[in-house]
N, CA, C and O atoms as a Tinker XYZ file with bonds, in Angstrom:
   496  protein
     1  N     37.274000   57.050000   59.695000    73     2
     2  CA    37.859000   55.947000   59.132000    64     1     3
     3  C     36.789000   54.703000   59.239000    63     2     4     5
     4  O     36.370000   54.033000   58.296000    81     3
     5  N     36.491000   54.581000   60.480000    73     3     6
     6  CA    35.261000   53.523000   60.670000    64     5     7
     7  C     34.184000   53.776000   59.805000    63     6     8     9
     8  O     33.600000   52.823000   59.288000    81     7
     9  N     33.831000   54.977000   59.570000    73     7    10
    10  CA    32.774000   55.296000   58.822000    64     9    11
    11  C     32.953000   54.872000   57.460000    63    10    12    13
    12  O     32.056000   54.304000   56.837000    81    11
    13  N     34.145000   55.146000   56.954000    73    11    14
    14  CA    34.385000   54.975000   55.601000    64    13    15
    15  C     34.655000   53.358000   55.259000    63    14    16    17
    16  O     34.526000   52.840000   54.149000    81    15
    17  N     35.028000   52.754000   56.386000    73    15    18
    18  CA    35.130000   51.285000   56.195000    64    17    19
    19  C     33.711000   50.658000   56.236000    63    18    20    21
    20  O     33.463000   49.639000   55.592000    81    19
    21  N     32.812000   51.266000   56.983000    73    19    22
    22  CA    31.372000   50.814000   57.133000    64    21    23
    23  C     30.757000   51.165000   55.733000    63    22    24    25
    24  O     29.982000   50.343000   55.242000    81    23
    25  N     31.030000   52.276000   55.080000    73    23    26
    26  CA    30.620000   52.577000   53.817000    64    25    27
    27  C     30.983000   51.631000   52.802000    63    26    28    29
    28  O     30.192000   51.199000   51.964000    81    27
    29  N     32.209000   51.314000   52.892000    73    27    30
    30  CA    32.829000   50.343000   51.838000    64    29    31
    31  C     32.249000   48.969000   52.015000    63    30    32    33
    32  O     32.085000   48.200000   51.068000    81    31
    33  N     31.955000   48.694000   53.220000    73    31    34
    34  CA    31.521000   47.239000   53.328000    64    33    35
    35  C     30.035000   47.198000   52.981000    63    34    36    37
    36  O     29.586000   46.139000   52.544000    81    35
    37  N     29.184000   48.315000   53.145000    73    35    38
    38  CA    28.026000   48.373000   52.666000    64    37    39
    39  C     27.848000   48.289000   51.145000    63    38    40    41
    40  O     27.043000   47.582000   50.539000    81    39
    41  N     28.678000   49.073000   50.684000    73    39    42
    42  CA    28.906000   49.126000   49.142000    64    41    43
    43  C     29.286000   47.771000   48.590000    63    42    44    45
    44  O     28.704000   47.400000   47.571000    81    43
    45  N     30.161000   47.020000   49.126000    73    43    46
    46  CA    30.684000   45.777000   48.864000    64    45    47
    47  C     29.467000   44.735000   48.997000    63    46    48    49
    48  O     29.197000   43.885000   48.148000    81    47
    49  N     28.830000   44.925000   50.112000    73    47    50
    50  CA    27.586000   43.921000   50.293000    64    49    51
    51  C     26.636000   44.311000   49.247000    63    50    52    53
    52  O     26.202000   43.339000   48.629000    81    51
    53  N     26.218000   45.370000   48.896000    73    51    54
    54  CA    25.313000   45.885000   47.945000    64    53    55
    55  C     25.914000   45.288000   46.431000    63    54    56    57
    56  O     25.167000   44.751000   45.613000    81    55
    57  N     27.076000   45.439000   46.257000    73    55    58
    58  CA    27.426000   45.001000   44.996000    64    57    59
    59  C     27.396000   43.518000   44.763000    63    58    60    61
    60  O     27.110000   43.009000   43.679000    81    59
    61  N     27.701000   42.878000   45.825000    73    59    62
    62  CA    27.706000   41.293000   45.989000    64    61    63
    63  C     26.246000   40.830000   45.824000    63    62    64    65
    64  O     26.035000   39.767000   45.239000    81    63
    65  N     25.279000   41.528000   46.280000    73    63    66
    66  CA    23.770000   41.259000   46.053000    64    65    67
    67  C     23.410000   41.361000   44.688000    63    66    68    69
    68  O     22.748000   40.502000   44.107000    81    67
    69  N     23.850000   42.432000   44.151000    73    67    70
    70  CA    23.567000   42.846000   42.736000    64    69    71
    71  C     24.197000   41.798000   41.866000    63    70    72    73
    72  O     23.537000   41.375000   40.917000    81    71
    73  N     25.395000   41.339000   42.086000    73    71    74
    74  CA    26.097000   40.416000   41.407000    64    73    75
    75  C     25.367000   39.025000   41.451000    63    74    76    77
    76  O     25.218000   38.335000   40.442000    81    75
    77  N     24.924000   38.668000   42.700000    73    75    78
    78  CA    24.203000   37.381000   42.788000    64    77    79
    79  C     22.877000   37.478000   42.000000    63    78    80    81
    80  O     22.475000   36.523000   41.336000    81    79
    81  N     22.201000   38.650000   42.085000    73    79    82
    82  CA    20.873000   38.917000   41.351000    64    81    83
    83  C     21.199000   38.749000   39.755000    63    82    84    85
    84  O     20.467000   38.114000   38.996000    81    83
    85  N     22.189000   39.293000   39.426000    73    83    86
    86  CA    22.497000   39.257000   37.867000    64    85    87
    87  C     22.785000   37.857000   37.496000    63    86    88    89
    88  O     22.326000   37.408000   36.446000    81    87
    89  N     23.614000   37.030000   38.395000    73    87    90
    90  CA    23.916000   35.856000   38.044000    64    89    91
    91  C     22.613000   34.919000   37.961000    63    90    92    93
    92  O     22.512000   34.071000   37.075000    81    91
    93  N     21.565000   35.132000   38.992000    73    91    94
    94  CA    20.582000   34.529000   38.899000    64    93    95
    95  C     19.533000   34.682000   37.646000    63    94    96    97
    96  O     18.856000   33.792000   37.133000    81    95
    97  N     19.596000   36.019000   37.319000    73    95    98
    98  CA    18.924000   36.474000   36.091000    64    97    99
    99  C     19.488000   35.787000   34.763000    63    98   100   101
   100  O     18.732000   35.332000   33.905000    81    99
   101  N     20.952000   35.748000   34.659000    73    99   102
   102  CA    21.598000   35.178000   33.648000    64   101   103
   103  C     21.116000   33.599000   33.610000    63   102   104   105
   104  O     20.740000   33.057000   32.571000    81   103
   105  N     21.177000   32.986000   34.800000    73   103   106
   106  CA    20.839000   31.582000   34.614000    64   105   107
   107  C     19.185000   31.389000   34.244000    63   106   108   109
   108  O     18.778000   30.455000   33.551000    81   107
   109  N     18.421000   32.299000   34.752000    73   107   110
   110  CA    16.961000   32.103000   34.313000    64   109   111
   111  C     16.936000   32.341000   32.690000    63   110   112   113
   112  O     16.226000   31.605000   32.005000    81   111
   113  N     17.684000   33.332000   32.110000    73   111   114
   114  CA    17.593000   33.478000   30.872000    64   113   115
   115  C     18.086000   32.298000   30.083000    63   114   116   117
   116  O     17.493000   31.927000   29.070000    81   115
   117  N     19.076000   31.754000   30.500000    73   115   118
   118  CA    19.744000   30.458000   29.971000    64   117   119
   119  C     18.673000   29.491000   29.989000    63   118   120   121
   120  O     18.288000   28.991000   28.932000    81   119
   121  N     18.144000   29.176000   31.130000    73   119   122
   122  CA    17.067000   28.153000   31.276000    64   121   123
   123  C     16.109000   28.428000   30.125000    63   122   124   125
   124  O     15.896000   27.594000   29.246000    81   123
   125  N     15.487000   29.746000   30.169000    73   123   126
   126  CA    14.518000   30.021000   28.983000    64   125   127
   127  C     14.996000   29.750000   27.707000    63   126   128   129
   128  O     14.307000   29.135000   26.895000    81   127
   129  N     16.212000   30.189000   27.434000    73   127   130
   130  CA    16.771000   29.822000   26.079000    64   129   131
   131  C     16.717000   28.312000   25.849000    63   130   132   133
   132  O     16.192000   27.874000   24.826000    81   131
   133  N     17.229000   27.532000   26.742000    73   131   134
   134  CA    17.367000   26.152000   26.532000    64   133   135
   135  C     15.956000   25.498000   26.416000    63   134   136   137
   136  O     15.778000   24.552000   25.648000    81   135
   137  N     14.994000   25.991000   27.157000    73   135   138
   138  CA    13.527000   25.563000   27.055000    64   137   139
   139  C     12.921000   25.966000   25.684000    63   138   140   141
   140  O     12.084000   25.216000   25.183000    81   139
   141  N     13.240000   26.948000   25.135000    73   139   142
   142  CA    12.807000   27.443000   23.980000    64   141   143
   143  C     13.476000   26.588000   22.814000    63   142   144   145
   144  O     12.839000   26.168000   21.848000    81   143
   145  N     14.697000   26.402000   23.000000    73   143   146
   146  CA    15.447000   25.363000   21.971000    64   145   147
   147  C     14.745000   24.022000   21.833000    63   146   148   149
   148  O     14.413000   23.450000   20.794000    81   147
   149  N     14.570000   23.595000   23.236000    73   147   150
   150  CA    13.975000   22.392000   23.347000    64   149   151
   151  C     12.418000   22.181000   22.731000    63   150   152   153
   152  O     12.043000   21.149000   22.174000    81   151
   153  N     11.714000   23.210000   22.918000    73   151   154
   154  CA    10.360000   23.267000   22.287000    64   153   155
   155  C     10.374000   23.312000   20.728000    63   154   156   157
   156  O      9.598000   22.675000   20.016000    81   155
   157  N     11.322000   24.118000   20.308000    73   155   158
   158  CA    11.607000   23.988000   18.834000    64   157   159
   159  C     11.964000   22.823000   18.365000    63   158   160   161
   160  O     11.376000   22.387000   17.376000    81   159
   161  N     12.919000   22.138000   18.933000    73   159   162
   162  CA    13.235000   20.817000   18.485000    64   161   163
   163  C     12.133000   19.677000   18.621000    63   162   164   165
   164  O     11.992000   18.740000   17.836000    81   163
   165  N     11.451000   19.906000   19.654000    73   163   166
   166  CA    10.162000   19.042000   19.715000    64   165   167
   167  C      9.206000   19.152000   18.597000    63   166   168   169
   168  O      8.729000   18.163000   18.041000    81   167
   169  N      8.908000   20.498000   18.243000    73   167   170
   170  CA     8.004000   20.790000   16.993000    64   169   171
   171  C      8.572000   20.228000   15.842000    63   170   172   173
   172  O      7.842000   19.605000   15.071000    81   171
   173  N     10.030000   20.385000   15.564000    73   171   174
   174  CA    10.681000   19.899000   14.453000    64   173   175
   175  C     10.385000   18.237000   14.449000    63   174   176   177
   176  O      9.999000   17.652000   13.437000    81   175
   177  N     10.610000   17.615000   15.654000    73   175   178
   178  CA    10.576000   16.234000   15.597000    64   177   179
   179  C      9.031000   15.791000   15.286000    63   178   180   181
   180  O      8.746000   14.828000   14.573000    81   179
   181  N      8.210000   16.523000   15.842000    73   179   182
   182  CA     6.723000   16.178000   15.479000    64   181   183
   183  C      6.441000   16.372000   14.025000    63   182   184   185
   184  O      5.692000   15.602000   13.423000    81   183
   185  N      7.073000   17.468000   13.406000    73   183   186
   186  CA     6.845000   17.774000   11.997000    64   185   187
   187  C      7.496000   16.662000   11.144000    63   186   188   189
   188  O      6.966000   16.242000   10.116000    81   187
   189  N      8.534000   16.261000   11.570000    73   187   190
   190  CA     9.357000   15.140000   10.850000    64   189   191
   191  C      8.530000   14.081000   10.776000    63   190   192   193
   192  O      8.258000   13.592000    9.680000    81   191
   193  N      7.988000   13.557000   12.012000    73   191   194
   194  CA     7.184000   12.489000   12.151000    64   193   195
   195  C      6.148000   12.494000   11.209000    63   194   196   197
   196  O      5.983000   11.580000   10.401000    81   195
   197  N      5.376000   13.594000   11.295000    73   195   198
   198  CA     4.218000   13.817000   10.354000    64   197   199
   199  C      4.710000   13.621000    8.851000    63   198   200   201
   200  O      4.034000   12.881000    8.138000    81   199
   201  N      5.700000   14.157000    8.390000    73   199   202
   202  CA     6.128000   14.058000    7.151000    64   201   203
   203  C      6.671000   12.666000    6.831000    63   202   204   205
   204  O      6.552000   12.256000    5.676000    81   203
   205  N      7.227000   11.948000    7.709000    73   203   206
   206  CA     7.458000   10.519000    7.528000    64   205   207
   207  C      6.222000    9.617000    7.421000    63   206   208   209
   208  O      6.144000    8.705000    6.597000    81   207
   209  N      5.262000    9.924000    8.301000    73   207   210
   210  CA     3.945000    9.136000    7.869000    64   209   211
   211  C      3.186000    9.463000    6.653000    63   210   212   213
   212  O      2.489000    8.597000    6.124000    81   211
   213  N      3.274000   10.685000    6.157000    73   211   214
   214  CA     2.891000   11.054000    5.005000    64   213   215
   215  C      3.444000   10.389000    3.769000    63   214   216   217
   216  O      2.741000   10.044000    2.819000    81   215
   217  N      4.687000   10.240000    3.841000    73   215   218
   218  CA     5.489000    9.677000    2.866000    64   217   219
   219  C      5.367000    8.078000    2.935000    63   218   220   221
   220  O      5.582000    7.387000    1.938000    81   219
   221  N      5.038000    7.582000    4.072000    73   219   222
   222  CA     4.791000    6.248000    4.225000    64   221   223
   223  C      3.435000    5.888000    3.727000    63   222   224   225
   224  O      3.257000    4.819000    3.143000    81   223
   225  N      2.489000    6.723000    3.929000    73   223   226
   226  CA     1.190000    6.445000    3.177000    64   225   227
   227  C      1.296000    6.584000    1.763000    63   226   228   229
   228  O      0.691000    5.779000    1.055000    81   227
   229  N      1.978000    7.491000    1.250000    73   227   230
   230  CA     2.110000    7.661000   -0.111000    64   229   231
   231  C      2.876000    6.378000   -0.781000    63   230   232   233
   232  O      2.545000    5.965000   -1.892000    81   231
   233  N      3.764000    5.872000   -0.134000    73   231   234
   234  CA     4.472000    4.743000   -0.652000    64   233   235
   235  C      3.425000    3.566000   -0.510000    63   234   236   237
   236  O      3.366000    2.787000   -1.461000    81   235
   237  N      2.752000    3.391000    0.363000    73   235   238
   238  CA     1.723000    2.330000    0.484000    64   237   239
   239  C      0.593000    2.522000   -0.815000    63   238   240   241
   240  O      0.207000    1.598000   -1.531000    81   239
   241  N      0.226000    3.771000   -0.911000    73   239   242
   242  CA    -0.759000    4.069000   -2.044000    64   241   243
   243  C     -0.151000    3.545000   -3.186000    63   242   244   245
   244  O     -0.723000    2.658000   -3.819000    81   243
   245  N      1.065000    4.030000   -3.571000    73   243   246
   246  CA     1.715000    3.598000   -4.831000    64   245   247
   247  C      1.960000    2.160000   -4.955000    63   246   248   249
   248  O      2.006000    1.610000   -6.056000    81   247
   249  N      2.123000    1.530000   -3.826000    73   247   250
   250  CA     2.531000    0.020000   -3.844000    64   249   251
   251  C      1.187000   -0.582000   -4.139000    63   250   252   253
   252  O      1.131000   -1.462000   -4.998000    81   251
   253  N      0.203000   -0.233000   -3.574000    73   251   254
   254  CA    -1.215000   -0.863000   -3.818000    64   253   255
   255  C     -1.521000   -0.460000   -5.263000    63   254   256   257
   256  O     -1.927000   -1.356000   -6.002000    81   255
   257  N     -1.384000    0.718000   -5.736000    73   255   258
   258  CA    -1.634000    1.009000   -7.053000    64   257   259
   259  C     -0.924000    0.166000   -8.084000    63   258   260   261
   260  O     -1.522000   -0.258000   -9.072000    81   259
   261  N      0.435000   -0.093000   -7.840000    73   259   262
   262  CA     1.220000   -0.929000   -8.628000    64   261   263
   263  C      0.646000   -2.276000   -8.618000    63   262   264   265
   264  O      0.442000   -2.829000   -9.699000    81   263
   265  N      0.319000   -2.959000   -7.344000    73   263   266
   266  CA    -0.219000   -4.152000   -7.267000    64   265   267
   267  C     -1.556000   -4.278000   -8.033000    63   266   268   269
   268  O     -1.813000   -5.248000   -8.747000    81   267
   269  N     -2.301000   -3.345000   -7.857000    73   267   270
   270  CA    -3.636000   -3.457000   -8.669000    64   269   271
   271  C     -3.392000   -3.393000  -10.309000    63   270   272   273
   272  O     -4.125000   -4.017000  -11.077000    81   271
   273  N     -2.381000   -2.644000  -10.726000    73   271   274
   274  CA    -2.222000   -2.584000  -12.005000    64   273   275
   275  C     -1.615000   -3.872000  -12.564000    63   274   276   277
   276  O     -1.956000   -4.269000  -13.678000    81   275
   277  N     -0.634000   -4.602000  -11.745000    73   275   278
   278  CA    -0.295000   -5.936000  -12.076000    64   277   279
   279  C     -1.377000   -6.959000  -12.139000    63   278   280   281
   280  O     -1.373000   -7.811000  -13.027000    81   279
   281  N     -2.368000   -6.899000  -11.161000    73   279   282
   282  CA    -3.340000   -7.793000  -11.215000    64   281   283
   283  C     -4.392000   -7.561000  -12.291000    63   282   284   285
   284  O     -5.030000   -8.501000  -12.765000    81   283
   285  N     -4.557000   -6.352000  -12.653000    73   283   286
   286  CA    -5.354000   -6.052000  -13.905000    64   285   287
   287  C     -4.703000   -6.634000  -15.183000    63   286   288   289
   288  O     -5.357000   -7.187000  -16.067000    81   287
   289  N     -3.394000   -6.470000  -15.206000    73   287   290
   290  CA    -2.619000   -7.225000  -16.339000    64   289   291
   291  C     -2.766000   -8.635000  -16.460000    63   290   292   293
   292  O     -2.985000   -9.195000  -17.534000    81   291
   293  N     -2.648000   -9.203000  -15.382000    73   291   294
   294  CA    -2.838000  -10.644000  -15.205000    64   293   295
   295  C     -4.223000  -11.050000  -15.554000    63   294   296   297
   296  O     -4.379000  -12.096000  -16.184000    81   295
   297  N     -5.231000  -10.336000  -15.211000    73   295   298
   298  CA    -6.673000  -10.658000  -15.591000    64   297   299
   299  C     -6.847000  -10.566000  -17.056000    63   298   300   301
   300  O     -7.507000  -11.363000  -17.722000    81   299
   301  N     -6.137000   -9.420000  -17.565000    73   299   302
   302  CA    -6.380000   -9.330000  -19.019000    64   301   303
   303  C     -5.665000  -10.499000  -19.727000    63   302   304   305
   304  O     -6.196000  -11.014000  -20.711000    81   303
   305  N     -4.501000  -10.926000  -19.269000    73   303   306
   306  CA    -3.772000  -11.919000  -19.888000    64   305   307
   307  C     -4.476000  -13.316000  -19.765000    63   306   308   309
   308  O     -4.468000  -14.051000  -20.752000    81   307
   309  N     -5.021000  -13.679000  -18.721000    73   307   310
   310  CA    -6.085000  -14.830000  -18.381000    64   309   311
   311  C     -7.133000  -14.686000  -19.425000    63   310   312   313
   312  O     -7.427000  -15.644000  -20.140000    81   311
   313  N     -7.689000  -13.563000  -19.539000    73   311   314
   314  CA    -8.973000  -13.394000  -20.507000    64   313   315
   315  C     -8.497000  -13.715000  -21.897000    63   314   316   317
   316  O     -9.224000  -14.391000  -22.625000    81   315
   317  N     -7.272000  -13.261000  -22.342000    73   315   318
   318  CA    -6.897000  -13.519000  -23.715000    64   317   319
   319  C     -6.496000  -14.924000  -23.913000    63   318   320   321
   320  O     -6.740000  -15.470000  -24.989000    81   319
   321  N     -5.853000  -15.598000  -22.885000    73   319   322
   322  CA    -5.651000  -17.015000  -22.964000    64   321   323
   323  C     -6.710000  -17.950000  -22.898000    63   322   324   325
   324  O     -6.658000  -19.058000  -23.432000    81   323
   325  N     -7.694000  -17.510000  -22.233000    73   323   326
   326  CA    -8.868000  -18.425000  -22.129000    64   325   327
   327  C    -10.032000  -18.081000  -23.220000    63   326   328   329
   328  O    -11.072000  -18.728000  -23.343000    81   327
   329  N     -9.655000  -16.920000  -24.000000    73   327   330
   330  CA   -10.859000  -16.409000  -24.759000    64   329   331
   331  C    -10.921000  -17.487000  -25.896000    63   330   332   333
   332  O     -9.923000  -17.943000  -26.454000    81   331
   333  N    -12.193000  -17.831000  -26.164000    73   331   334
   334  CA   -12.423000  -18.883000  -27.229000    64   333   335
   335  C    -11.857000  -18.437000  -28.471000    63   334   336   337
   336  O    -12.040000  -17.300000  -28.908000    81   335
   337  N    -11.038000  -19.488000  -29.157000    73   335   338
   338  CA   -10.454000  -18.988000  -30.486000    64   337   339
   339  C    -11.360000  -18.987000  -31.650000    63   338   340   341
   340  O    -11.059000  -18.553000  -32.762000    81   339
   341  N    -12.492000  -19.506000  -31.314000    73   339   342
   342  CA   -13.542000  -19.660000  -32.417000    64   341   343
   343  C    -14.004000  -18.289000  -32.735000    63   342   344   345
   344  O    -14.242000  -17.485000  -31.833000    81   343
   345  N    -14.135000  -18.005000  -33.960000    73   343   346
   346  CA   -14.979000  -16.704000  -34.412000    64   345   347
   347  C    -16.216000  -17.133000  -35.161000    63   346   348   349
   348  O    -16.355000  -18.298000  -35.532000    81   347
   349  N    -17.059000  -16.254000  -35.370000    73   347   350
   350  CA   -18.251000  -16.436000  -35.928000    64   349   351
   351  C    -18.160000  -17.323000  -37.249000    63   350   352   353
   352  O    -18.817000  -18.360000  -37.337000    81   351
   353  N    -17.402000  -16.924000  -38.177000    73   351   354
   354  CA   -17.418000  -17.600000  -39.464000    64   353   355
   355  C    -16.868000  -19.148000  -39.258000    63   354   356   357
   356  O    -17.294000  -20.095000  -39.918000    81   355
   357  N    -16.040000  -19.231000  -38.424000    73   355   358
   358  CA   -15.408000  -20.550000  -38.145000    64   357   359
   359  C    -16.419000  -21.493000  -37.301000    63   358   360   361
   360  O    -16.413000  -22.716000  -37.439000    81   359
   361  N    -17.290000  -20.809000  -36.411000    73   359   362
   362  CA   -18.117000  -21.550000  -35.717000    64   361   363
   363  C    -19.226000  -21.981000  -36.591000    63   362   364   365
   364  O    -19.931000  -22.905000  -36.187000    81   363
   365  N    -19.499000  -21.386000  -37.844000    73   363   366
   366  CA   -20.520000  -22.062000  -38.645000    64   365   367
   367  C    -20.082000  -23.340000  -39.237000    63   366   368   369
   368  O    -20.776000  -24.339000  -39.426000    81   367
   369  N    -18.612000  -23.139000  -39.549000    73   367   370
   370  CA   -17.999000  -24.326000  -40.070000    64   369   371
   371  C    -18.049000  -25.607000  -38.992000    63   370   372   373
   372  O    -18.145000  -26.783000  -39.345000    81   371
   373  N    -17.974000  -25.199000  -37.767000    73   371   374
   374  CA   -17.990000  -26.191000  -36.647000    64   373   375
   375  C    -19.319000  -26.807000  -36.574000    63   374   376   377
   376  O    -19.496000  -28.022000  -36.481000    81   375
   377  N    -20.349000  -25.828000  -36.625000    73   375   378
   378  CA   -21.698000  -26.356000  -36.703000    64   377   379
   379  C    -21.918000  -27.294000  -37.736000    63   378   380   381
   380  O    -22.449000  -28.368000  -37.451000    81   379
   381  N    -21.582000  -27.039000  -38.896000    73   379   382
   382  CA   -21.797000  -27.972000  -40.081000    64   381   383
   383  C    -21.041000  -29.338000  -39.765000    63   382   384   385
   384  O    -21.573000  -30.424000  -39.997000    81   383
   385  N    -19.923000  -29.230000  -39.288000    73   383   386
   386  CA   -19.046000  -30.484000  -39.100000    64   385   387
   387  C    -19.929000  -31.306000  -37.910000    63   386   388   389
   388  O    -19.981000  -32.535000  -37.950000    81   387
   389  N    -20.562000  -30.604000  -36.938000    73   387   390
   390  CA   -21.145000  -31.242000  -35.893000    64   389   391
   391  C    -22.382000  -31.896000  -36.482000    63   390   392   393
   392  O    -22.802000  -32.927000  -35.955000    81   391
   393  N    -22.972000  -31.396000  -37.493000    73   391   394
   394  CA   -24.331000  -31.914000  -38.102000    64   393   395
   395  C    -23.842000  -33.046000  -38.769000    63   394   396   397
   396  O    -24.444000  -34.101000  -38.564000    81   395
   397  N    -22.768000  -33.050000  -39.610000    73   395   398
   398  CA   -22.365000  -34.143000  -40.330000    64   397   399
   399  C    -22.043000  -35.441000  -39.361000    63   398   400   401
   400  O    -22.331000  -36.605000  -39.640000    81   399
   401  N    -21.381000  -34.986000  -38.160000    73   399   402
   402  CA   -20.995000  -36.085000  -37.363000    64   401   403
   403  C    -22.177000  -36.687000  -36.693000    63   402   404   405
   404  O    -22.044000  -37.829000  -36.251000    81   403
   405  N    -23.408000  -36.028000  -36.545000    73   403   406
   406  CA   -24.537000  -36.385000  -35.850000    64   405   407
   407  C    -25.243000  -37.252000  -36.854000    63   406   408   409
   408  O    -25.818000  -38.264000  -36.454000    81   407
   409  N    -25.244000  -36.896000  -38.271000    73   407   410
   410  CA   -25.902000  -37.753000  -39.247000    64   409   411
   411  C    -25.092000  -39.079000  -39.157000    63   410   412   413
   412  O    -25.658000  -40.166000  -39.040000    81   411
   413  N    -23.738000  -38.939000  -39.217000    73   411   414
   414  CA   -23.070000  -40.315000  -39.288000    64   413   415
   415  C    -23.396000  -41.125000  -38.174000    63   414   416   417
   416  O    -23.533000  -42.339000  -38.322000    81   415
   417  N    -23.545000  -40.537000  -36.995000    73   415   418
   418  CA   -23.799000  -41.292000  -35.884000    64   417   419
   419  C    -25.298000  -42.124000  -36.026000    63   418   420   421
   420  O    -25.525000  -43.320000  -35.845000    81   419
   421  N    -26.102000  -41.167000  -36.367000    73   419   422
   422  CA   -27.611000  -41.645000  -36.650000    64   421   423
   423  C    -27.466000  -42.940000  -37.643000    63   422   424   425
   424  O    -28.027000  -43.998000  -37.356000    81   423
   425  N    -26.799000  -42.813000  -38.647000    73   423   426
   426  CA   -26.696000  -43.936000  -39.605000    64   425   427
   427  C    -25.922000  -45.076000  -39.062000    63   426   428   429
   428  O    -26.284000  -46.225000  -39.313000    81   427
   429  N    -24.946000  -44.847000  -38.380000    73   427   430
   430  CA   -24.193000  -46.089000  -37.720000    64   429   431
   431  C    -25.026000  -46.623000  -36.714000    63   430   432   433
   432  O    -24.956000  -47.826000  -36.465000    81   431
   433  N    -25.952000  -45.749000  -35.986000    73   431   434
   434  CA   -26.852000  -46.506000  -34.898000    64   433   435
   435  C    -28.020000  -47.301000  -35.542000    63   434   436   437
   436  O    -28.503000  -48.300000  -35.010000    81   435
   437  N    -28.441000  -46.784000  -36.728000    73   435   438
   438  CA   -29.615000  -47.592000  -37.345000    64   437   439
   439  C    -28.871000  -48.829000  -37.974000    63   438   440   441
   440  O    -29.560000  -49.845000  -38.065000    81   439
   441  N    -27.693000  -48.896000  -38.380000    73   439   442
   442  CA   -27.111000  -49.964000  -39.012000    64   441   443
   443  C    -26.888000  -51.070000  -37.722000    63   442   444   445
   444  O    -27.233000  -52.248000  -37.815000    81   443
   445  N    -26.375000  -50.597000  -36.739000    73   443   446
   446  CA   -26.211000  -51.399000  -35.554000    64   445   447
   447  C    -27.551000  -52.010000  -35.019000    63   446   448   449
   448  O    -27.591000  -53.158000  -34.578000    81   447
   449  N    -28.609000  -51.219000  -35.077000    73   447   450
   450  CA   -29.923000  -51.780000  -34.750000    64   449   451
   451  C    -30.337000  -52.769000  -35.835000    63   450   452   453
   452  O    -30.822000  -53.830000  -35.442000    81   451
   453  N    -30.223000  -52.584000  -37.029000    73   451   454
   454  CA   -30.436000  -53.672000  -38.130000    64   453   455
   455  C    -29.707000  -54.968000  -37.861000    63   454   456   457
   456  O    -30.223000  -56.084000  -37.916000    81   455
   457  N    -28.415000  -54.689000  -37.557000    73   455   458
   458  CA   -27.578000  -55.895000  -37.323000    64   457   459
   459  C    -28.175000  -56.774000  -36.054000    63   458   460   461
   460  O    -28.388000  -57.986000  -36.090000    81   459
   461  N    -28.340000  -56.132000  -35.223000    73   459   462
   462  CA   -28.987000  -56.730000  -33.945000    64   461   463
   463  C    -30.272000  -57.371000  -34.209000    63   462   464   465
   464  O    -30.544000  -58.413000  -33.611000    81   463
   465  N    -31.107000  -56.847000  -35.060000    73   463   466
   466  CA   -32.433000  -57.362000  -35.287000    64   465   467
   467  C    -32.130000  -58.717000  -36.269000    63   466   468   469
   468  O    -32.805000  -59.738000  -36.141000    81   467
   469  N    -31.256000  -58.627000  -37.062000    73   467   470
   470  CA   -30.873000  -59.931000  -37.828000    64   469   471
   471  C    -30.278000  -61.001000  -36.998000    63   470   472   473
   472  O    -30.612000  -62.180000  -37.113000    81   471
   473  N    -29.361000  -60.558000  -36.133000    73   471   474
   474  CA   -28.863000  -61.620000  -35.150000    64   473   475
   475  C    -29.874000  -62.095000  -34.210000    63   474   476   477
   476  O    -29.646000  -63.148000  -33.615000    81   475
   477  N    -30.891000  -61.501000  -34.010000    73   475   478
   478  CA   -31.787000  -62.084000  -33.027000    64   477   479
   479  C    -32.736000  -62.921000  -34.002000    63   478   480   481
   480  O    -33.177000  -63.948000  -33.485000    81   479
   481  N    -33.087000  -62.701000  -35.169000    73   479   482
   482  CA   -33.768000  -63.348000  -36.071000    64   481   483
   483  C    -33.202000  -64.787000  -36.373000    63   482   484   485
   484  O    -33.858000  -65.827000  -36.439000    81   483
   485  N    -31.865000  -64.631000  -36.541000    73   483   486
   486  CA   -31.128000  -65.887000  -36.963000    64   485   487
   487  C    -30.877000  -66.748000  -35.747000    63   486   488   489
   488  O    -30.858000  -67.972000  -35.876000    81   487
   489  N    -30.683000  -66.176000  -34.576000    73   487   490
   490  CA   -30.598000  -66.850000  -33.389000    64   489   491
   491  C    -31.688000  -67.580000  -32.886000    63   490   492   493
   492  O    -31.468000  -68.305000  -31.916000    81   491
   493  N    -33.037000  -67.520000  -33.448000    73   491   494
   494  CA   -34.231000  -68.288000  -33.215000    64   493   495
   495  C    -34.328000  -69.579000  -33.880000    63   494   496
   496  O    -35.325000  -70.283000  -33.720000    81   495
């Protein structure tokens, strides 16, 4: 009977050790699984950050493109606004008008000079 008790105690001790070993193995596997999930989540986070940066760059590009287009439209509007309204045919009319004005100015100037000369002669 003592022998059977000893056998049972040995068997019980052996089963306890096996149970503890299995518990340690289960905990190790749980840790590995959690580490694997953690690494997967980290990769997803990195990929998400890359995607966000990519879309931020795209938004900036589109914003700058829109701004450039608006500035080009403003430049065109300023050019149209400040474009001389004279065309070649009407510039000929303007040139003719300018020549007439210059002739009138010359005639007026010569008349003023004659009047000055007369006033100088009469003042002596």
